[in-house]
Amino acid sequence: MGRRLVPLTLDNLQDLPQRCRSCVFWELDPVSADAAVRAGTTVMEKESWISAVLLDWGSCGRVAYVDDVPVGFVLYAPPAYVPRSTAFPTSPVSPDAVQLITSFIMPGYQGQGLGRTLVQAVAKDLLRRNFKAIEAFGDTRWKEPACLLPADHLRAVGFKTVRQHTRHPRLRLELRSTLSWKEDVELALDRLLGAVHKEPALRPL
């Protein structure tokens, strides 16, 4: 299968699942999000958010394709662009980190390492942009698709808990300690680790 990762833009936003294209859980504060849902303007608000972050900060997502079929995505941005990030008991995200907002792998493509590949793509992008870490709010009781990532799968792809909570721990991935090796060494390690222990992909949200 041919795999490729492409930066998220307004041109390929339609390749995200419909419910994700119209979800503004992270992009708006709770009051504004509720108002957008009532007004039926969530798709427009999502597009406006993506456009604003792209213009002001730069790349904020990746879309994964297998044989040109969109099979997953990841979204990330500094916490200043993510109003909902202040609403958790383990807030705030550290000032030297970018928030891994959410990720999704389509059913039928889970368990193939795509979730880990998406996280690695984010890490490489942010390392080039001189950020120190990625942080995310996990869900320890994850049972079905939602806006938060399962805490156990964040740990499976390299995150470590920096602030404990029974439901929503905040987890962190240090970039330089995990991605300072060269591309060829990383590929060799990935092949070796993949042969010994296959990391689970992020579950669909």
JSON list of N, CA, C and O in Angstrom, two decimals, residues 41 83 125 155 187:
[
{"chain": "A", "resi": 41, "resn": "THR", "atom": "N", "xyz": [-23.55, 26.86, 12.16]},
{"chain": "A", "resi": 41, "resn": "THR", "atom": "CA", "xyz": [-22.41, 27.47, 11.47]},
{"chain": "A", "resi": 41, "resn": "THR", "atom": "C", "xyz": [-21.08, 26.80, 11.82]},
{"chain": "A", "resi": 41, "resn": "THR", "atom": "O", "xyz": [-20.02, 27.38, 11.61]},
{"chain": "A", "resi": 83, "resn": "PRO", "atom": "N", "xyz": [-9.02, 27.50, 22.39]},
{"chain": "A", "resi": 83, "resn": "PRO", "atom": "CA", "xyz": [-9.73, 28.02, 23.56]},
{"chain": "A", "resi": 83, "resn": "PRO", "atom": "C", "xyz": [-10.13, 26.96, 24.58]},
{"chain": "A", "resi": 83, "resn": "PRO", "atom": "O", "xyz": [-10.08, 27.21, 25.78]},
{"chain": "A", "resi": 125, "resn": "ASP", "atom": "N", "xyz": [7.82, 18.04, 12.38]},
{"chain": "A", "resi": 125, "resn": "ASP", "atom": "CA", "xyz": [7.47, 19.40, 11.97]},
{"chain": "A", "resi": 125, "resn": "ASP", "atom": "C", "xyz": [7.80, 20.40, 13.07]},
{"chain": "A", "resi": 125, "resn": "ASP", "atom": "O", "xyz": [8.41, 21.44, 12.83]},
{"chain": "A", "resi": 155, "resn": "ARG", "atom": "N", "xyz": [0.22, 7.27, 25.60]},
{"chain": "A", "resi": 155, "resn": "ARG", "atom": "CA", "xyz": [1.40, 6.66, 26.23]},
{"chain": "A", "resi": 155, "resn": "ARG", "atom": "C", "xyz": [2.05, 5.65, 25.30]},
{"chain": "A", "resi": 155, "resn": "ARG", "atom": "O", "xyz": [3.27, 5.52, 25.26]},
{"chain": "A", "resi": 187, "resn": "LEU", "atom": "N", "xyz": [14.60, 5.24, 10.97]},
{"chain": "A", "resi": 187, "resn": "LEU", "atom": "CA", "xyz": [13.95, 4.21, 10.17]},
{"chain": "A", "resi": 187, "resn": "LEU", "atom": "C", "xyz": [14.39, 2.82, 10.61]},
{"chain": "A", "resi": 187, "resn": "LEU", "atom": "O", "xyz": [13.58, 1.90, 10.73]}
]
